[in-house]
Short mmCIF file of C-alpha atoms in Angstrom, two decimals:
data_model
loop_
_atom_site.label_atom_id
_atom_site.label_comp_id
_atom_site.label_asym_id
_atom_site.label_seq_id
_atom_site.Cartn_x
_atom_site.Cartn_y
_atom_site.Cartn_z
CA UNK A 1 72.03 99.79 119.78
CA UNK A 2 72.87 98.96 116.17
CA UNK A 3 72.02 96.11 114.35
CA UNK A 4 71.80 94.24 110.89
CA UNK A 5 69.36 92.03 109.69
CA UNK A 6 69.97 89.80 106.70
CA UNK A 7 66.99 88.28 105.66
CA UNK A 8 68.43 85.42 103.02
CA UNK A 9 71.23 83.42 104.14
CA UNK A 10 71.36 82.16 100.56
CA UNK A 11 69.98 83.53 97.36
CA UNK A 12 70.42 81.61 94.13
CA UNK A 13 69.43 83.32 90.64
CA UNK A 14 70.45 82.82 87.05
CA UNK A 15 72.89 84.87 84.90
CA UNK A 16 71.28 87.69 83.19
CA UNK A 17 68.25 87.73 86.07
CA UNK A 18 67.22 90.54 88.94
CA UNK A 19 69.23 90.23 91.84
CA UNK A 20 67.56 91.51 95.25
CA UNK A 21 69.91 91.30 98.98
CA UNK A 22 67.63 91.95 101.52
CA UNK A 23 68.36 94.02 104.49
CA UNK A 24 66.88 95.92 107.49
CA UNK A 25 68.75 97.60 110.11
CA UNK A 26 67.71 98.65 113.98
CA UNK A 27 69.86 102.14 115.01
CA UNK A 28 69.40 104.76 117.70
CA UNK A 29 71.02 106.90 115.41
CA UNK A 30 71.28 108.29 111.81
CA UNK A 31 72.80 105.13 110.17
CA UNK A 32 75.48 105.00 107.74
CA UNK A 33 75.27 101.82 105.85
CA UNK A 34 77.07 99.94 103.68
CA UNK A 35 77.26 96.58 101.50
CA UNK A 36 80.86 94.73 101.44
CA UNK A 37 81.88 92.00 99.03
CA UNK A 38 83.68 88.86 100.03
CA UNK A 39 84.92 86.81 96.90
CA UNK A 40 86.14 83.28 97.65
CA UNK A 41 89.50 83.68 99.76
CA UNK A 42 89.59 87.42 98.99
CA UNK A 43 89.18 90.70 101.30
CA UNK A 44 86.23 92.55 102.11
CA UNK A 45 85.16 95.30 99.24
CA UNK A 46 83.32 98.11 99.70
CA UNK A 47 80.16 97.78 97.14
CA UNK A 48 78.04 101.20 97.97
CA UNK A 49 77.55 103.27 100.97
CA UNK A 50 74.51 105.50 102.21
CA UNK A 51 75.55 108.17 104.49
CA UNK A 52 72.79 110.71 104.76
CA UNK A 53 72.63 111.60 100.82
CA UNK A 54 70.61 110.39 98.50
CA UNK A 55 68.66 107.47 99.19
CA UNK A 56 69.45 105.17 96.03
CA UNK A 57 72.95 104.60 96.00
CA UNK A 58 75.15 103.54 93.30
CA UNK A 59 77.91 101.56 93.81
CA UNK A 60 80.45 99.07 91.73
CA UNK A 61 79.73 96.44 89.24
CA UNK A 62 76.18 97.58 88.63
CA UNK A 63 75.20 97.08 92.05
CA UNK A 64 72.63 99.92 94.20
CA UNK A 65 70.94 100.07 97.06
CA UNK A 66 67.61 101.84 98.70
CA UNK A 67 67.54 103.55 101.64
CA UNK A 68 64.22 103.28 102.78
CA UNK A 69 63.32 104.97 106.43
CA UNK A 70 60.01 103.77 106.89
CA UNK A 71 61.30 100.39 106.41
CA UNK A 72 64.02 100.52 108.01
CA UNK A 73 65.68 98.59 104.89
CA UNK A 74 68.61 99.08 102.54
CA UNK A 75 68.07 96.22 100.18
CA UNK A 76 70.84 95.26 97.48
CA UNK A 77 69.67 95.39 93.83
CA UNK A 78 71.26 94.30 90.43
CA UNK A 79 68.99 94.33 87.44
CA UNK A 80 71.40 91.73 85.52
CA UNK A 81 73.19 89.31 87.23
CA UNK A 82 76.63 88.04 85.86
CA UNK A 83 78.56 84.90 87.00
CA UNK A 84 81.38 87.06 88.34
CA UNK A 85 78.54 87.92 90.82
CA UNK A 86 78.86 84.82 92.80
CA UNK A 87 80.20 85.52 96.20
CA UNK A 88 78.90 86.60 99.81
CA UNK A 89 77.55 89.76 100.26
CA UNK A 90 77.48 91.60 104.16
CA UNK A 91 74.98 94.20 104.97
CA UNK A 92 76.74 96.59 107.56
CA UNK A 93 75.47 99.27 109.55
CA UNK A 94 78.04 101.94 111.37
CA UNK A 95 77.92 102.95 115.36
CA UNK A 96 78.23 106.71 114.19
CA UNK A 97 77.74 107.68 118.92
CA UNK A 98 80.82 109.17 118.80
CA UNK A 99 83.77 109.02 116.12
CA UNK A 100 84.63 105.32 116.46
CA UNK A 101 82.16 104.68 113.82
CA UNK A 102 82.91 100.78 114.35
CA UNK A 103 80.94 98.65 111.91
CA UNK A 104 78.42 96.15 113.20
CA UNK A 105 77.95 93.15 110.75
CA UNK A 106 75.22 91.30 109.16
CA UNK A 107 75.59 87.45 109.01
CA UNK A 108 76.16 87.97 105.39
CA UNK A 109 73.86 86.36 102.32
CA UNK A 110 75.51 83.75 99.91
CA UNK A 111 74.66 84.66 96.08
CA UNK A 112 75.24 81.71 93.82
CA UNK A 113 74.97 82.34 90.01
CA UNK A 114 73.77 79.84 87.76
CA UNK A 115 74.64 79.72 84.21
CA UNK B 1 95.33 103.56 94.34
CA UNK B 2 96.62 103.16 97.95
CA UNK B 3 95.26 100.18 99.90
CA UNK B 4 95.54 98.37 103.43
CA UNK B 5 97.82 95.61 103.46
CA UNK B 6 98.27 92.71 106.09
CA UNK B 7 100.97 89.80 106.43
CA UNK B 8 101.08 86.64 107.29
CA UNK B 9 98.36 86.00 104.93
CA UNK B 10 98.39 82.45 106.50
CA UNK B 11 99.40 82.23 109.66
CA UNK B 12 99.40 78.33 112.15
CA UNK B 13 100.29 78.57 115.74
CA UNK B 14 100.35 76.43 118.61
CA UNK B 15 98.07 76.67 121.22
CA UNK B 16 99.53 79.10 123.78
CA UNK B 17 102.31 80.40 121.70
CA UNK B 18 101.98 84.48 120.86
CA UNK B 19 101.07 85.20 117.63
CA UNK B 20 101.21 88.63 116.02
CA UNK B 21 99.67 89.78 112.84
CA UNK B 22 100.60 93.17 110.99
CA UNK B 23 98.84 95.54 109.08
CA UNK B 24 99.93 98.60 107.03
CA UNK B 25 96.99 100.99 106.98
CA UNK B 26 96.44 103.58 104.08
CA UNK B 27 98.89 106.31 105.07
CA UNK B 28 96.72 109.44 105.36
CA UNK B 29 93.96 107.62 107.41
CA UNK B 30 93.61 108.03 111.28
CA UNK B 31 91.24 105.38 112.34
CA UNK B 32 92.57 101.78 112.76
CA UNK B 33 90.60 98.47 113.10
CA UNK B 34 90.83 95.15 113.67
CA UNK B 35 87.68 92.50 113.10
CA UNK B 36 87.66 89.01 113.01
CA UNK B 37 85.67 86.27 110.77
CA UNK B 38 85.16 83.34 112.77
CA UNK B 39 84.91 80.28 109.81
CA UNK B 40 80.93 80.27 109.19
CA UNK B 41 80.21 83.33 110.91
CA UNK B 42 79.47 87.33 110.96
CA UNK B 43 82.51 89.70 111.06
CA UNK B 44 83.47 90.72 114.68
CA UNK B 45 84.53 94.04 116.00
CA UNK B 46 87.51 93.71 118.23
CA UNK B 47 89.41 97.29 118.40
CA UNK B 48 89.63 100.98 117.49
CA UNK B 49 92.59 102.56 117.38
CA UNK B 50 92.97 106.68 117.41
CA UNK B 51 95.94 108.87 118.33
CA UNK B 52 97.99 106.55 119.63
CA UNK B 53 95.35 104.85 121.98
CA UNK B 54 92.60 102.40 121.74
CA UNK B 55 88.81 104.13 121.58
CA UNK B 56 86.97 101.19 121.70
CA UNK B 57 87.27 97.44 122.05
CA UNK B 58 84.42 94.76 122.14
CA UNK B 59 84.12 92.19 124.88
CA UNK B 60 86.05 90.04 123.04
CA UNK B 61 88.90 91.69 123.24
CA UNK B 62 90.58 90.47 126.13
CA UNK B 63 93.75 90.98 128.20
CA UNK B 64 95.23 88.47 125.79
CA UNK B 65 94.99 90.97 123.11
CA UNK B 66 96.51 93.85 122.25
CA UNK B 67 97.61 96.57 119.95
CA UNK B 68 100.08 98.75 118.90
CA UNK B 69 101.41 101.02 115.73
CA UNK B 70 105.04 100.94 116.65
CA UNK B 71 106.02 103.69 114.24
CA UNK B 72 104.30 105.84 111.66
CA UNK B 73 102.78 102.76 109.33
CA UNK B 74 102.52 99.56 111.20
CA UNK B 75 99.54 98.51 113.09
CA UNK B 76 99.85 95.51 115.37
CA UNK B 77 97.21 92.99 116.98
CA UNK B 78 99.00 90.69 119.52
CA UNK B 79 97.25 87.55 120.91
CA UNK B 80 99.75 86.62 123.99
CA UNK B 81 98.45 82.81 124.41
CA UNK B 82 96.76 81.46 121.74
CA UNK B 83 93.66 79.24 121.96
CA UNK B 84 91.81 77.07 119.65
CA UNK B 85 88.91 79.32 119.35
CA UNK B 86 91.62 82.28 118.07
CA UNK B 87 90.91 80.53 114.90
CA UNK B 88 89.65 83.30 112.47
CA UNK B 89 90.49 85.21 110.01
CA UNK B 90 91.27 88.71 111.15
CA UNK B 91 90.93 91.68 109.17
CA UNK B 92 92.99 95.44 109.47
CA UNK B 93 90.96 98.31 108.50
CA UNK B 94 91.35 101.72 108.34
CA UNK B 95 89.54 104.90 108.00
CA UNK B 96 89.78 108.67 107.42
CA UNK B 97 89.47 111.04 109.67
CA UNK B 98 86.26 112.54 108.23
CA UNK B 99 85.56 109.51 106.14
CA UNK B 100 82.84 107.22 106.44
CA UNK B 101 84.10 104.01 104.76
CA UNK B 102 86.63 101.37 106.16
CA UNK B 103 88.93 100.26 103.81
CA UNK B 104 89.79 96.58 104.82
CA UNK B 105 93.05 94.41 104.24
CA UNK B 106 92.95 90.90 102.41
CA UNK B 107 93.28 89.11 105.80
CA UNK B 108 95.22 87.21 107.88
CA UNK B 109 94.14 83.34 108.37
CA UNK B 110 95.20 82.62 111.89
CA UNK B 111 95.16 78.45 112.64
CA UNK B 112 95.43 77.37 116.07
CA UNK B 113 96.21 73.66 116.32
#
């Protein structure tokens, strides 16, 4: 069975500073994974996505992630963090058995940015 | 650029009454989903929907729930009696049918007082 692990319910950093999400992830199966975006009262955005390409993958706003096997991570990187950063971030791996392809949710890590 | 779309954004109910909250999914896509974000927790898979019929639906997902796409854009979740624990905000996605990525709705925030 799938499953995400988020290992930072909160991560706090300063504008202009590294950002690291960290992430591992349990599958039976190739895993597709994914980082979403939830701004204060907004929707869920789609940040990057690895599907079996290559393992760093870029996604919006500066953002990329590492798929790393042997780890069993995907970990969330930003080398500069701005204040329009602040939000909470959900690692997310997909059940790809069959076509469903539901996603299965981490419990999501809060990023505060400090001025 | 074409995106999922769900109304009520707000919705407050009374415990027991039926509720129903609608989603317009991107109109090329095939795969339909609904989750659910309990306040202060993960995001919950409740349903897939595919040709017309449900593929998969989580434990959660009850005989109090349901689902439908009444015509060629809608797709429906239906909670017959409502219950204080409904409380969440539910989320529409949908997917294409070689596509990896769900594109998700705003949201519906369903209250049950």
């Amino acid at each position: 069975a799938q499953s995400v692990t988020q290992l930072d319910s909160h991560v706090s950093v300063s504008e202009g500073t590294p950002v690291l999400l960290r992430c591992n992830y349990s599958s039976s199966y190739s895993p597709s994974l994914f980082w979403y975006v939830q701004h204060p009262n907004k929707g869920l955005q789609l940040l990057l996505k690895y599907t079996s390409a290559a393992t760093l993958v870029k996604g919006i706003n500066g953002f990329e992630a590492e798929f790393k096997k042997s780890e069993t991570s995907f970990h969330l990187t930003k080398p500069s963090a701005h204040m329009s950063d602040a939000a909470e971030y959900f690692c997310v791996v997909s059940d790809n058995a069959g076509n469903n392809r539901k996603l299965i949710w981490g419990l999501g890590t809060s990023l505060a940015v400090n001025p | 650029e074409p995106e999922v779309t769900q109304t009520p954004s707000h919705q407050v109910t009374q415990m027991g009454q039926e509720v129903i909250l609608r989603c317009v999914p991107i109109s090329n896509h095939l795969y339909f989903y609904w989750y659910r974000q309990i306040l202060g927790q993960k995001v919950e898979f409740l349903v897939s929907f595919y040709n017309n019929e449900i593929s998969e639906k989580s434990e959660i997902f009850d005989d109090q729930f349901s689902v439908e796409r009444p015509d060629g854009s809608n797709f429906t979740l239906k909670i017959r009696s409502t219950k204080l624990e409904d409380s969440a905000m539910y989320f529409c996605a949908s997917r294409q049918d070689r596509g990896h990525e769900q594109y998700f709705g705003p949201g519906t925030r369903l209250t049950v007082t």
